[in-house]
């Protein structure tokens, strides 16, 4: 009789019907989200929810909230490491964060970002970097670019590593764009031009990616891309017509000071945290804490 290693297998899904209005997506018995399950959500019409997380605590939190995909994004460079852009984060650092998220064993699909400089040199480099991220616990990798990285995507998917593409405002192109700037507002086939972005989307799909993040483009262009490709598009700053949405967790929770037009701050945890720590600090200074109840005898 086969022996189950690491506990019973969770059931997995191929397709899921859209949840009825008001249904509980946080149901603890919900099945493990898989790559084919995400790919099938476009045809079933169920919208895809994705959010970033970089450690086990937050991965558990977003998973219990019912998110479909956790992105261990290279945005960690900005919201955790305090850098101005994503360019400096290393592959070893990304793998470290992927390991922490994987340790939470989320039902959500774990996608790990390939950081800048770890896939652009050659398809072989792209495969080797993807292997590292998968070994750290990711279930798919994400990389930025379209036409220019199609060969890399094809090489990664050829060894059965699922890929999420990322086009539009690609933060790793910070210097080419002159900062984090909306793309696709100009016509043309040069990087960032409208026709180029349509070609980028087609190239990513043709190369074998199973989903595509579309970031920082006009709403009508994101809608056109979503219509044109057979894989689900996941928008950020791309309007409501994509097949799903992704946001950075620290922006959603109000942990970061950044305020963007495309983000909604659903909570103000920074303020809650400041008040909690201020109260603790005050109690310590006035010998109100710990009290006898919190002491050993
Ligand atoms: O790194 C990240 O968080 C991302 C999202 C902004 C899509 O790539």
XYZ file of C-alpha atoms and ligand atoms in Angstrom:
305
model
C 0.000 0.000 0.000
C 1.432 3.410 -0.906
C 2.513 5.420 2.097
C 1.379 9.050 2.238
C 4.393 11.269 2.887
C 3.746 14.576 4.642
C 0.121 13.878 5.512
C -2.990 13.371 3.403
C -3.115 14.942 -0.050
C -5.463 17.847 -0.411
C -8.041 17.549 -3.130
C -7.186 19.717 -6.124
C -9.370 21.479 -8.627
C -9.412 21.592 -12.378
C -12.304 23.975 -12.927
C -14.465 25.765 -10.435
C -17.746 27.464 -11.071
C -17.877 31.140 -10.116
C -18.785 31.337 -6.420
C -22.367 32.384 -5.793
C -22.730 35.991 -4.642
C -22.028 36.211 -0.907
C -20.473 32.732 -0.673
C -17.603 32.138 1.740
C -14.283 31.906 -0.122
C -12.529 31.477 3.218
C -13.979 27.999 3.745
C -11.149 26.020 5.377
C -12.067 22.936 3.332
C -11.503 24.684 0.000
C -9.295 22.678 -2.331
C -5.659 23.372 -3.185
C -5.433 25.840 -6.082
C -3.437 24.444 -8.991
C -1.963 25.801 -12.213
C -4.624 24.055 -14.374
C -7.261 25.363 -11.963
C -6.097 28.962 -12.494
C -5.843 28.506 -16.262
C -9.414 27.168 -16.346
C -10.847 30.107 -14.421
C -10.796 32.251 -17.554
C -13.225 29.946 -19.345
C -15.379 29.363 -16.258
C -15.629 33.124 -15.727
C -14.440 33.056 -12.119
C -12.314 36.122 -11.400
C -8.831 35.453 -9.999
C -7.617 37.117 -6.790
C -3.872 37.470 -6.227
C -1.916 39.342 -3.582
C 1.707 39.482 -2.493
C 3.119 37.923 0.680
C 6.730 37.485 1.692
C 6.652 35.369 4.860
C 4.711 32.620 6.613
C 2.695 34.917 8.899
C 1.259 37.003 6.091
C 0.921 33.988 3.761
C -1.263 32.297 6.389
C -3.320 35.468 6.763
C -4.018 35.956 3.048
C -4.661 32.250 2.589
C -7.223 32.217 5.391
C -8.834 35.203 3.651
C -9.419 32.984 0.604
C -6.957 34.421 -1.933
C -6.353 32.293 -5.078
C -2.696 33.115 -5.746
C 0.111 34.349 -3.506
C 2.816 36.279 -5.318
C 6.183 36.302 -3.607
C 6.951 39.428 -5.575
C 10.230 41.215 -6.049
C 8.267 44.175 -4.630
C 9.758 42.756 -1.411
C 12.715 44.973 -2.351
C 10.565 48.078 -1.848
C 8.054 47.195 0.872
C 10.311 45.020 3.062
C 13.895 45.918 2.150
C 13.170 49.647 1.835
C 14.725 50.096 -1.608
C 13.544 52.657 -4.201
C 12.862 50.006 -6.846
C 12.953 46.224 -7.348
C 16.269 45.983 -9.174
C 18.544 45.165 -6.232
C 16.881 42.050 -4.805
C 18.861 38.831 -5.347
C 17.803 35.318 -6.303
C 18.951 34.020 -2.904
C 16.772 36.614 -1.166
C 13.754 35.728 -3.325
C 14.273 32.028 -2.536
C 14.442 32.867 1.187
C 11.050 34.604 1.011
C 9.537 31.825 -1.131
C 10.673 29.268 1.485
C 8.917 31.228 4.246
C 5.682 31.465 2.259
C 5.818 27.774 1.305
C 6.280 26.857 4.976
C 2.736 28.147 5.568
C 1.440 25.434 3.171
C -1.198 27.722 1.682
C -4.088 26.458 -0.403
C -3.375 29.402 -2.690
C -1.013 28.829 -5.601
C 2.478 30.167 -4.797
C 4.139 32.183 -7.571
C 7.748 33.311 -7.079
C 9.261 36.253 -8.959
C 12.501 35.867 -10.887
C 14.486 38.970 -9.900
C 16.269 41.289 -12.310
C 19.370 39.793 -13.898
C 18.464 36.154 -13.292
C 16.765 35.323 -16.614
C 17.757 37.944 -19.195
C 21.205 36.535 -20.123
C 20.087 33.263 -21.699
C 17.251 30.709 -21.675
C 19.600 28.415 -19.729
C 20.071 31.044 -17.035
C 16.279 31.470 -16.925
C 15.765 27.732 -16.421
C 18.445 27.530 -13.722
C 16.967 30.465 -11.800
C 13.448 29.023 -12.097
C 14.662 25.674 -10.755
C 16.007 27.466 -7.662
C 12.709 29.265 -7.063
C 10.728 26.043 -7.520
C 13.037 24.138 -5.182
C 12.417 26.859 -2.587
C 8.712 25.989 -2.736
C 7.111 28.077 -5.490
C 4.621 26.342 -7.745
C 5.187 28.727 -10.653
C 7.554 31.564 -11.519
C 6.851 35.055 -12.849
C 9.146 37.107 -15.052
C 8.857 40.481 -16.718
C 8.834 41.243 -20.438
C 7.187 40.069 -23.641
C 8.799 39.513 -27.007
C 12.278 39.888 -25.506
C 11.793 37.055 -22.973
C 9.681 34.691 -25.110
C 12.616 32.291 -25.585
C 13.241 32.242 -21.849
C 9.563 31.474 -21.141
C 9.587 28.689 -23.741
C 12.706 27.155 -22.171
C 11.259 27.301 -18.642
C 7.890 25.806 -19.624
C 9.702 23.110 -21.658
C 11.020 21.689 -18.366
C 7.515 21.773 -16.847
C 7.911 24.866 -14.735
C 4.727 26.931 -15.027
C 5.252 30.588 -15.929
C 3.272 33.757 -15.306
C 4.225 36.566 -17.706
C 4.254 40.268 -16.758
C 3.933 43.103 -19.265
C 3.170 46.821 -19.283
C 4.707 48.769 -16.411
C 7.436 46.262 -15.655
C 9.178 47.600 -12.524
C 12.502 45.991 -13.490
C 12.509 48.361 -16.529
C 12.614 51.290 -14.069
C 15.491 53.087 -15.780
C 14.238 52.552 -19.341
C 10.813 53.916 -18.322
C 12.296 56.810 -16.311
C 10.563 55.601 -13.137
C 7.365 53.650 -12.486
C 5.355 55.071 -15.411
C 2.110 53.998 -17.078
C 2.858 52.259 -20.392
C 0.826 51.846 -23.589
C -0.318 55.460 -23.826
C 1.642 55.963 -27.038
C 1.210 54.183 -30.363
C 4.050 52.124 -31.736
C 6.148 49.014 -31.570
C 8.972 50.287 -29.421
C 8.968 49.050 -25.779
C 5.997 50.524 -23.932
C 4.079 51.350 -27.140
C 0.526 50.083 -27.591
C 1.214 47.751 -30.546
C 4.330 46.453 -28.796
C 2.295 45.548 -25.708
C -0.230 43.620 -27.815
C 2.710 41.790 -29.434
C 4.230 41.183 -25.971
C 0.989 39.594 -24.728
C 0.788 37.310 -27.767
C 4.466 36.338 -27.427
C 4.056 35.431 -23.736
C 1.025 33.266 -24.498
C 2.669 31.599 -27.512
C 5.758 30.824 -25.414
C 3.610 28.789 -23.009
C 2.814 31.010 -20.012
C -0.412 30.044 -18.214
C -1.294 33.552 -16.976
C -0.240 37.129 -17.619
C 0.109 40.055 -15.219
C -0.747 43.317 -16.985
C 0.485 46.300 -15.010
C 0.067 50.055 -15.381
C -1.648 50.378 -18.764
C -4.799 52.222 -19.889
C -8.020 50.364 -19.127
C -8.975 49.962 -22.794
C -5.612 48.410 -23.676
C -5.873 45.908 -20.795
C -9.373 45.000 -22.031
C -8.045 44.505 -25.573
C -5.219 42.281 -24.336
C -7.648 40.273 -22.186
C -9.887 39.740 -25.206
C -6.958 38.823 -27.450
C -5.274 36.138 -25.315
C -6.567 32.754 -24.212
C -4.713 32.821 -20.877
C -6.053 34.730 -17.868
C -4.848 38.308 -17.459
C -4.263 39.553 -13.924
C -4.335 43.327 -13.741
C -2.685 45.858 -11.465
C -3.363 49.449 -12.402
C -5.024 48.073 -15.530
C -8.727 48.580 -14.803
C -11.540 46.154 -14.054
C -11.734 44.257 -17.349
C -8.919 41.758 -16.676
C -9.581 38.143 -15.651
C -8.209 38.832 -12.183
C -6.464 41.423 -10.024
C -3.242 41.580 -8.010
C -2.131 44.122 -5.414
C 0.794 44.521 -3.053
C -0.278 43.394 0.439
C 1.436 46.260 2.283
C -0.562 48.787 0.198
C -3.860 46.960 0.837
C -3.241 46.783 4.583
C -1.963 50.350 4.859
C 1.448 49.190 6.079
C 3.288 51.208 3.453
C 3.220 54.991 3.201
C 2.797 54.870 -0.577
C -0.562 55.991 -1.997
C -1.248 55.039 -5.606
C -4.242 55.887 -7.823
C -4.675 52.177 -8.660
C -4.592 50.870 -5.066
C -7.267 50.863 -2.383
C -6.080 50.840 1.205
C -8.558 48.424 2.826
C -7.150 48.928 6.349
C -4.716 51.179 8.178
C -2.584 48.634 10.005
C 0.344 51.014 10.299
C -1.742 53.314 12.482
C -3.155 50.358 14.466
C 0.425 49.133 15.000
C 1.716 52.531 16.073
C -1.068 52.890 18.620
C -0.557 49.357 19.995
C 3.209 49.761 20.370
C 2.788 53.263 21.833
C 0.419 51.839 24.485
C 2.878 49.014 25.277
C 5.762 51.468 25.480
C 3.765 53.727 27.808
C 2.812 50.786 30.066
C 6.467 49.722 30.316
C 7.616 53.249 31.186
C 4.981 53.504 33.953
C 5.524 49.958 35.308
C 1.943 49.033 34.384
C 3.154 46.042 32.358
C 3.813 43.255 33.074
C 1.382 42.950 35.965
C 1.095 40.017 38.342
C -1.191 38.137 35.937
C 1.604 38.040 33.362
C 4.239 36.905 35.879
C 5.442 33.410 36.873
C 5.210 32.230 40.505
O 6.556 42.171 -7.342
C 5.347 42.382 -7.340
O 4.717 42.593 -6.300
C 4.665 42.386 -8.620
C 3.260 42.872 -8.646
C 3.251 44.344 -8.549
C 2.509 42.363 -9.801
O 5.227 42.048 -9.609
